[in-house]
Short mmCIF file of C-alpha atoms in Angstrom, two decimals:
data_model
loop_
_atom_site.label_atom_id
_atom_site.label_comp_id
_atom_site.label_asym_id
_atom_site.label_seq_id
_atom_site.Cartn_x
_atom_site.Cartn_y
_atom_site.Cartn_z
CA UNK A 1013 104.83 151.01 101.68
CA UNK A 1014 106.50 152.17 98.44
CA UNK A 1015 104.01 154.45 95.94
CA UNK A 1016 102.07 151.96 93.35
CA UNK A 1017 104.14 153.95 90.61
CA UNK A 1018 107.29 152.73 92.62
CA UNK A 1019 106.20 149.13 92.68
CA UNK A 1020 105.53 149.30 88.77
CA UNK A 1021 109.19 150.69 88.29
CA UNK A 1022 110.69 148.10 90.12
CA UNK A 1023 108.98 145.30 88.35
CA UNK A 1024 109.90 146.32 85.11
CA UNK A 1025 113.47 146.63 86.17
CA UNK A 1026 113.42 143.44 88.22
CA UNK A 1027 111.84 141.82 84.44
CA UNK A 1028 114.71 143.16 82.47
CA UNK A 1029 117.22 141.92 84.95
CA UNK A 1030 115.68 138.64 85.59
CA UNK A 1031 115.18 137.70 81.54
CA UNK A 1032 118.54 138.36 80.52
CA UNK A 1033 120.47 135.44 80.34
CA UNK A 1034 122.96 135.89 83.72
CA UNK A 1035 124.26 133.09 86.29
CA UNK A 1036 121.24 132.32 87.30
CA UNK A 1037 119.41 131.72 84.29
CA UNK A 1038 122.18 129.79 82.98
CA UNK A 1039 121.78 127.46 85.73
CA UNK A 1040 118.70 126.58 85.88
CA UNK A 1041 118.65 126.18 81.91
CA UNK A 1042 121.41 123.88 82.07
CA UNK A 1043 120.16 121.70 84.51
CA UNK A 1044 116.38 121.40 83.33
CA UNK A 1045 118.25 120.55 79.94
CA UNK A 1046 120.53 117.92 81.50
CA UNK A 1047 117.71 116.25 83.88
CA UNK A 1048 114.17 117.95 83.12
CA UNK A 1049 111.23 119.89 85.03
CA UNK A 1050 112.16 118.44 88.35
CA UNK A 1051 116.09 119.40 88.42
CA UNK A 1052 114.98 122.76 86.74
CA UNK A 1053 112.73 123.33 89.81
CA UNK A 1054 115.07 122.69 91.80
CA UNK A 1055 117.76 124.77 90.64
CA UNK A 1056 114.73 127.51 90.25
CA UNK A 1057 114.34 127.31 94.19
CA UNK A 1058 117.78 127.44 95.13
CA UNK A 1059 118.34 130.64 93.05
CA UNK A 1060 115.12 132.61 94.21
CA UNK A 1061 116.48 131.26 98.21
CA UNK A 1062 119.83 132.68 97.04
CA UNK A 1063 118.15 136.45 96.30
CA UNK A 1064 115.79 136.30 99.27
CA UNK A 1065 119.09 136.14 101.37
CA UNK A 1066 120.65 139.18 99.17
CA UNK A 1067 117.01 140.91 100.23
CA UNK A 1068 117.05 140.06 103.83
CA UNK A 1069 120.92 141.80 103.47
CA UNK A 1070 119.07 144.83 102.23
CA UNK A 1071 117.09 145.13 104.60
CA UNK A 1072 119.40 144.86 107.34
CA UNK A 1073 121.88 147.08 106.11
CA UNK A 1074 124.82 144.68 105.19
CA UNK A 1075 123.99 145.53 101.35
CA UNK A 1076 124.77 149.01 102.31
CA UNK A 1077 127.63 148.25 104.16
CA UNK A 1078 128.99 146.11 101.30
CA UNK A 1079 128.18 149.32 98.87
CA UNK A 1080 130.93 151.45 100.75
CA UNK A 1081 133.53 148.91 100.43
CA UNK A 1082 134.80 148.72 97.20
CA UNK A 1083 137.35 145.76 98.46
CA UNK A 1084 134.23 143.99 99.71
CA UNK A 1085 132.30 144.18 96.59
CA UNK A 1086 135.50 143.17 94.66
CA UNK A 1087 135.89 139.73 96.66
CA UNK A 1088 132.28 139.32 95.82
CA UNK A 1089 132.95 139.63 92.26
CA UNK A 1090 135.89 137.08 92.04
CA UNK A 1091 134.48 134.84 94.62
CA UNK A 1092 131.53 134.85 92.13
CA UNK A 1093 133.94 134.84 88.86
CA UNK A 1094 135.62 131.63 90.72
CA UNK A 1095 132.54 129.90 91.02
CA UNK A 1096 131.03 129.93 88.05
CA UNK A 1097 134.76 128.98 86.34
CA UNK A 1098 134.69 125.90 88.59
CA UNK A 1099 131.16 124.66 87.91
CA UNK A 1100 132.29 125.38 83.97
CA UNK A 1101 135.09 123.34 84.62
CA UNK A 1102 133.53 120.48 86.64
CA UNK A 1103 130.80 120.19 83.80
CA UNK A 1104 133.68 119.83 80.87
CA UNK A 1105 134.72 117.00 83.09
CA UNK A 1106 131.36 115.44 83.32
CA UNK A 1107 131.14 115.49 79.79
CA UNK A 1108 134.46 113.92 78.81
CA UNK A 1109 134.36 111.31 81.42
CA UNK A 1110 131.63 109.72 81.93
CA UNK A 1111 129.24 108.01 79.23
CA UNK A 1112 125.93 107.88 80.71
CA UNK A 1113 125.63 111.06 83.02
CA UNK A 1114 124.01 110.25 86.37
CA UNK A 1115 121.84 112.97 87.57
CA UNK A 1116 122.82 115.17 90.61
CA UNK A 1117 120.98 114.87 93.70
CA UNK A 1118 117.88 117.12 94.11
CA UNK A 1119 119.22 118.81 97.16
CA UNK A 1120 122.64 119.19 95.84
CA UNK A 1121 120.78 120.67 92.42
CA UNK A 1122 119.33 123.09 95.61
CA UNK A 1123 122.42 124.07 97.19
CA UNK A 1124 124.36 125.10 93.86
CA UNK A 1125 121.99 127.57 92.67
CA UNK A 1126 122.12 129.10 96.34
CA UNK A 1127 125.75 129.55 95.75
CA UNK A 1128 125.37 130.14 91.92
CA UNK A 1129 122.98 133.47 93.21
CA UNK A 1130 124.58 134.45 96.40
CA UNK A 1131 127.97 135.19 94.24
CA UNK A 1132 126.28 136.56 90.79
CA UNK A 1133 127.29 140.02 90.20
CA UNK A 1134 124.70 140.57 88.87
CA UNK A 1135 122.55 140.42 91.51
CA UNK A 1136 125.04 141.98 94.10
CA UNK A 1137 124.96 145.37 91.87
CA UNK A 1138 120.83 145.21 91.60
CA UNK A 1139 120.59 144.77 95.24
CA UNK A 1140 123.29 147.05 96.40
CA UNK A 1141 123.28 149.36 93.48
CA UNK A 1142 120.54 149.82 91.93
CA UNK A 1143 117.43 149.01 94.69
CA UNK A 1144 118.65 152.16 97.07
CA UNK A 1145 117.11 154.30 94.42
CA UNK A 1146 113.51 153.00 94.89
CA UNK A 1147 113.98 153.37 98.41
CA UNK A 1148 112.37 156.62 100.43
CA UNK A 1149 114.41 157.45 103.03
CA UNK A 1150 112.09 159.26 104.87
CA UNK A 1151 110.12 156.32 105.75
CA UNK A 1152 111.21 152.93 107.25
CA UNK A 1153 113.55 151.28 105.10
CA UNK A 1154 112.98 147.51 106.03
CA UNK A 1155 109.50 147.84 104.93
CA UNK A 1156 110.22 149.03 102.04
CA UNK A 1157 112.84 146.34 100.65
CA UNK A 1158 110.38 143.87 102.05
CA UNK A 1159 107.63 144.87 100.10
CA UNK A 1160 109.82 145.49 97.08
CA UNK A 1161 111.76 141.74 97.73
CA UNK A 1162 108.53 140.08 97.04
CA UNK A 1163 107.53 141.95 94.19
CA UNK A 1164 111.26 140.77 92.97
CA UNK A 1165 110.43 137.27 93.65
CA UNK A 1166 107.24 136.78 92.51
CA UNK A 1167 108.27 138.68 89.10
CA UNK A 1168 111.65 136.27 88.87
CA UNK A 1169 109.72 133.01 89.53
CA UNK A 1170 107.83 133.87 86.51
CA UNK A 1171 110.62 134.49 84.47
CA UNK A 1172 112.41 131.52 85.71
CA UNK A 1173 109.26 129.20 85.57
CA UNK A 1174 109.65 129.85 81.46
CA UNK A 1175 112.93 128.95 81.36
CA UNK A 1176 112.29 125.91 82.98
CA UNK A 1177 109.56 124.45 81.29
CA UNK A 1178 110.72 125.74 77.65
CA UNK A 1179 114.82 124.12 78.71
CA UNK A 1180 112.54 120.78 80.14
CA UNK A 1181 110.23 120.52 76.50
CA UNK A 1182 114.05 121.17 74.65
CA UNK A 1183 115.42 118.09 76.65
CA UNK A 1184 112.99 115.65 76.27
CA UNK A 1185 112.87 116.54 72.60
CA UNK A 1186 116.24 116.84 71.08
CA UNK A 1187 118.18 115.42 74.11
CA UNK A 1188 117.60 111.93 73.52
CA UNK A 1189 121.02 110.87 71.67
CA UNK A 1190 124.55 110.75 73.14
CA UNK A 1191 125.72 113.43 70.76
CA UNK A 1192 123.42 116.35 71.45
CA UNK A 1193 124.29 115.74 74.86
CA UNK A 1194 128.16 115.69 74.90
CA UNK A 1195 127.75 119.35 72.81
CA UNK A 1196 124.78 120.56 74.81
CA UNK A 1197 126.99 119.74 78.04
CA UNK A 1198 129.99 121.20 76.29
CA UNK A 1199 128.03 124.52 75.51
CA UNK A 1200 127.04 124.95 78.75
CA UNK A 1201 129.96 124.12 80.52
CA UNK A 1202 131.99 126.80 78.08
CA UNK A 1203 129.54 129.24 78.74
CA UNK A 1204 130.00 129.10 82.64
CA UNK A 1205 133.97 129.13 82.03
CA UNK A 1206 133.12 132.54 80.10
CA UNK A 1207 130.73 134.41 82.21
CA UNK A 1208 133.27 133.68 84.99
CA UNK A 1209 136.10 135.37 83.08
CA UNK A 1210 134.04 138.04 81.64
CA UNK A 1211 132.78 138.67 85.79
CA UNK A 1212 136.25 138.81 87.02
CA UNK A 1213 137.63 141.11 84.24
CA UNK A 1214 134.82 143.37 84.95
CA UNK A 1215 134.20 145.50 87.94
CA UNK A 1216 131.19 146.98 89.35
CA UNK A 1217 129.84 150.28 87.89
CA UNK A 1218 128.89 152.64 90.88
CA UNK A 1219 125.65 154.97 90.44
#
């Protein structure tokens, strides 16, 4: 059981990594813009599923593993950088081709932020970067990510809640006519295409 001073630590770092705008924020704001609470839940699941996976690799290990292969973490970061280009490009489309936007399926909402967090860099360097150093290795070390994997949950479903509901009131406000949707749609779908460039041009920054 990591010290209560630990636990503190962590959350504050888990806070500033969750509320800056990333992937995974982007997400989930762009779909409770485009379809409201429900699709922003949605997409709000699928990402927190995405980093209990990258904590259950922690805790077995593989995160390490991945930490000593800098050709590993590389196709992470493309594979990632890929990604989010492709869902930037596939919105763009969306946009320009069809006049009344029909609204993804719940599950498939689901399933895309899985992907969306399983491949952000972001989250690759906190887990395999940047968790190790809360870790005491003179205790057990599954425990440990365990107990620090739900204090990163709990502290990003918060964060991710407020995005949600604040990106659901914006919708049903000022997304009401054609026009603030085409640029709204446009935004977000140039924003993907950039954090996808800016992710592959970049490379992880060891400790």
């Amino acid at each position: 059981m990591p010290a209560t001073t630990t636990i503190l630590l962590f959350a504050l770092a888990t806070f500033l990594l969750t509320v800056s705008p990333g992937p995974g924020v982007l997400y989930v704001t762009a779909r409770s813009l485009a379809q409201g609470r429900r699709a922003g839940f949605a997409s709000m699941f699928g990402i927190e599923f995405g980093e209990v996976v990258w904590i259950a690799a922690a805790a077995t290990g593989v995160a390490a593993l991945l930490s000593a292969s800098a050709a590993a973490l590389d196709a992470l970061r493309l594979g990632g950088a890929a990604y989010l280009v492709y869902l930037g490009i596939q919105r763009w489309r969306q946009v320009g081709a069809i006049q009344t936007p029909q609204p993804a399926r719940i599950g498939r909402i689901f399933l895309q932020g899985v992907v969306t967090q399983l491949l952000n860099p972001k989250v690759a360097v906190f887990f395999v970067a940047f968790l190790p150093q809360f870790l005491d290795p003179a205790h057990a070390i599954p425990p440990q990510v365990i107990v620090l994997g739900i204090v990163y949950v709990a502290v990003a479903i918060a964060v991710d809640t407020t995005y949600v509901l604040t990106a659901a009131a914006v919708s049903r406000r000022f997304m009401r006519s054609r026009v603030a949707q085409v640029r709204t749609g446009r935004v977000a779908a140039a924003t993907y295409v950039a954090l996808g460039l800016a992710a592959a041009a970049s490379g992880f920054k060891r400790p």
